[in-house]
Amino acid sequence: MDINNLITHYGYAALIVGSMAEGETVTLLGGVAAHQGLLKYPLVVLSVALGGMIGDQLLYLIGRRFRGSIQDRFKKHKKKITKAQDLINRHPYWFVIGSRFMYGFRVIGPILIGASRLPPKIFLPLNIVGAILWAAIFTTLGYMGGEVVGPWLHNMDQHIKHWIWLVGVVAIVWLVRYWYKRRENSQ
């Protein structure tokens, strides 16, 4: 089992899926992998942008579909939602592109944008531009950070089998202990 081989073969697909779900960490790691020569930088940016764009597009559609029930569902955050929707209505272009970069708005931002009645013909191109900017910035940060993280990752690959065995042994010891404890309690 060679971690570098896994990254080379499945890295782009993992970046697409990972950037749909989480985002920044996956993108930074993609930049590190590009720095290490395991993945190609332009393809990392495209993969991450694609995943981020698809994820935000799905969240936007959820917001459009359930727009009426969103405020009902989050009643204790009604003031914040109203404030965000006011921002969306006043500055839709900046909000769509910038919501990716706002802490705490990565998931809820596209849902609120969809609930705000912003038309899809405006959201889609802005979503694409925002995804490309976001992917380029965070991939570049990961690429530059690869200089620092690279030697550590190289050593990790050499020791990963030892860590797997250690985790396995700890898990077996824990399971045996748990089994004995349950057995004592049932008697």
Coordinates of C-alpha atoms in Angstrom, one line a residue:
M1 CA 0.0 0.0 0.0
D2 CA 1.7 3.2 -1.2
I3 CA -0.1 6.4 -0.3
N4 CA 1.6 8.3 -3.2
N5 CA 0.2 5.8 -5.7
L6 CA -3.3 6.1 -4.3
I7 CA -3.1 9.9 -4.5
T8 CA -1.8 9.8 -8.1
H9 CA -4.6 7.4 -9.2
Y10 CA -7.6 8.7 -7.2
G11 CA -6.5 12.2 -6.2
Y12 CA -8.6 14.2 -8.7
A13 CA -11.8 12.3 -7.9
A14 CA -11.1 12.7 -4.2
L15 CA -10.6 16.4 -4.7
I16 CA -14.0 16.8 -6.5
V17 CA -15.9 14.9 -3.8
G18 CA -14.0 16.4 -1.0
S19 CA -14.4 20.0 -2.2
M20 CA -18.2 19.4 -2.5
A21 CA -18.3 18.5 1.2
E22 CA -15.6 20.3 3.1
G23 CA -13.5 22.5 0.9
E24 CA -10.5 24.4 2.3
T25 CA -8.7 21.5 3.9
V26 CA -9.1 19.3 0.8
T27 CA -8.0 22.1 -1.5
L28 CA -4.9 22.9 0.6
L29 CA -4.0 19.2 0.5
G30 CA -4.5 19.1 -3.2
G31 CA -2.0 22.0 -3.5
V32 CA 0.5 20.1 -1.4
A33 CA 0.0 17.0 -3.6
A34 CA 0.7 19.2 -6.7
H35 CA 3.8 20.6 -5.0
Q36 CA 5.0 17.1 -4.4
G37 CA 4.5 16.2 -8.1
L38 CA 1.8 13.7 -7.4
L39 CA -0.9 15.7 -9.1
K40 CA -0.8 18.5 -11.7
Y41 CA -1.5 22.0 -10.4
P42 CA -4.0 23.1 -13.1
L43 CA -6.0 19.9 -12.8
V44 CA -6.1 20.3 -9.0
V45 CA -7.5 23.8 -9.5
L46 CA -10.1 22.5 -12.0
S47 CA -11.1 19.5 -9.9
V48 CA -11.5 21.6 -6.8
A49 CA -13.4 24.3 -8.6
L50 CA -15.7 21.7 -10.2
G51 CA -16.5 20.1 -6.9
G52 CA -17.0 23.4 -5.1
M53 CA -19.3 24.6 -7.9
I54 CA -21.3 21.4 -8.0
G55 CA -21.7 21.5 -4.2
D56 CA -22.8 25.1 -4.1
Q57 CA -25.2 24.6 -7.0
L58 CA -26.9 21.7 -5.2
L59 CA -27.2 23.8 -2.0
Y60 CA -28.5 26.7 -4.0
L61 CA -31.2 24.4 -5.5
I62 CA -32.1 23.2 -2.0
G63 CA -32.5 26.8 -0.9
R64 CA -34.8 27.5 -3.9
R65 CA -36.9 24.4 -3.3
F66 CA -37.3 24.9 0.5
R67 CA -37.2 28.8 0.6
G68 CA -40.3 29.1 2.7
S69 CA -39.4 26.6 5.3
I70 CA -35.8 27.8 5.9
Q71 CA -36.8 30.7 8.1
D72 CA -39.3 28.5 9.9
R73 CA -36.7 25.8 10.5
F74 CA -34.1 28.3 11.9
K75 CA -36.3 30.6 13.9
K76 CA -33.6 31.4 16.5
H77 CA -31.4 32.7 13.7
K78 CA -34.1 34.7 12.0
K79 CA -32.2 38.1 12.5
K80 CA -29.0 36.7 11.0
I81 CA -30.9 35.2 8.1
T82 CA -32.7 38.4 7.4
K83 CA -29.5 40.4 7.5
A84 CA -27.8 37.9 5.1
Q85 CA -30.7 38.1 2.8
D86 CA -30.6 41.9 2.9
L87 CA -26.9 41.7 1.9
I88 CA -27.8 39.2 -0.9
N89 CA -30.4 41.6 -2.3
R90 CA -28.2 44.7 -2.1
H91 CA -24.9 43.1 -3.3
P92 CA -25.8 39.8 -5.0
Y93 CA -22.6 39.6 -7.1
W94 CA -20.3 40.2 -4.2
F95 CA -22.2 37.9 -1.9
V96 CA -22.3 34.9 -4.3
I97 CA -18.6 35.1 -5.0
G98 CA -17.6 36.1 -1.4
S99 CA -19.7 33.6 0.5
R100 CA -17.1 30.9 -0.2
F101 CA -14.6 32.9 1.7
M102 CA -16.7 33.8 4.7
Y103 CA -16.3 31.6 7.7
G104 CA -19.5 30.0 8.6
F105 CA -21.2 30.7 5.2
R106 CA -19.6 27.9 3.2
V107 CA -22.7 25.7 3.5
I108 CA -25.5 28.0 4.5
G109 CA -24.5 30.8 2.1
P110 CA -25.7 29.0 -1.1
I111 CA -28.9 27.9 0.7
L112 CA -29.7 31.5 1.7
I113 CA -28.9 32.7 -1.8
G114 CA -31.3 30.1 -3.3
A115 CA -34.0 31.1 -0.8
S116 CA -33.5 34.8 -1.6
R117 CA -35.0 34.4 -5.1
L118 CA -31.8 35.2 -6.9
P119 CA -32.3 33.9 -10.4
P120 CA -30.3 30.8 -11.5
K121 CA -29.1 32.8 -14.6
I122 CA -27.3 35.1 -12.2
F123 CA -26.2 32.6 -9.7
L124 CA -24.6 30.0 -12.0
P125 CA -22.0 32.3 -13.7
L126 CA -21.1 33.9 -10.4
N127 CA -20.8 30.5 -8.8
I128 CA -18.4 29.4 -11.5
V129 CA -16.3 32.6 -11.1
G130 CA -16.3 32.2 -7.3
A131 CA -15.4 28.5 -7.5
I132 CA -12.4 29.2 -9.8
L133 CA -11.1 32.1 -7.7
W134 CA -11.5 30.1 -4.5
A135 CA -9.9 27.0 -6.0
A136 CA -6.9 29.0 -7.4
I137 CA -6.3 30.8 -4.1
F138 CA -6.5 27.8 -1.8
T139 CA -4.7 25.5 -4.1
T140 CA -1.9 28.0 -4.4
L141 CA -1.7 28.3 -0.6
G142 CA -1.4 24.6 -0.4
Y143 CA 1.2 24.5 -3.1
M144 CA 3.3 27.1 -1.3
G145 CA 2.8 25.3 2.0
G146 CA 4.0 22.1 0.4
E147 CA 7.5 23.3 0.8
V148 CA 7.0 23.0 4.6
V149 CA 4.8 19.9 4.7
G150 CA 6.6 18.0 2.0
P151 CA 9.4 16.4 4.1
W152 CA 6.9 15.5 6.8
L153 CA 4.6 13.7 4.2
H154 CA 7.6 11.8 2.8
N155 CA 8.4 10.4 6.2
M156 CA 4.7 9.6 6.9
D157 CA 4.6 7.4 3.8
Q158 CA 7.5 5.4 5.2
H159 CA 5.9 4.9 8.6
I160 CA 2.2 4.5 7.6
K161 CA 2.3 0.7 7.8
H162 CA 3.6 0.9 11.4
W163 CA 0.8 3.3 12.3
I164 CA -1.8 1.0 10.8
W165 CA -0.5 -1.9 12.8
L166 CA -0.4 0.2 16.0
V167 CA -3.9 1.3 15.6
G168 CA -5.0 -2.2 14.9
V169 CA -3.3 -3.6 18.0
V170 CA -4.8 -0.8 20.1
A171 CA -8.3 -1.5 18.7
I172 CA -8.0 -5.3 19.4
V173 CA -6.8 -4.6 23.0
W174 CA -9.7 -2.2 23.5
L175 CA -12.3 -4.7 22.0
V176 CA -11.0 -7.5 24.2
R177 CA -11.2 -5.3 27.3
Y178 CA -14.7 -4.2 26.3
W179 CA -15.7 -7.8 25.8
Y180 CA -14.4 -8.9 29.2
K181 CA -16.1 -5.9 30.9
R182 CA -19.4 -6.8 29.4
R183 CA -19.0 -10.4 30.3
E184 CA -18.3 -9.5 33.9
N185 CA -21.4 -7.2 34.1
S186 CA -23.7 -9.9 32.6
Q187 CA -22.7 -12.5 35.3

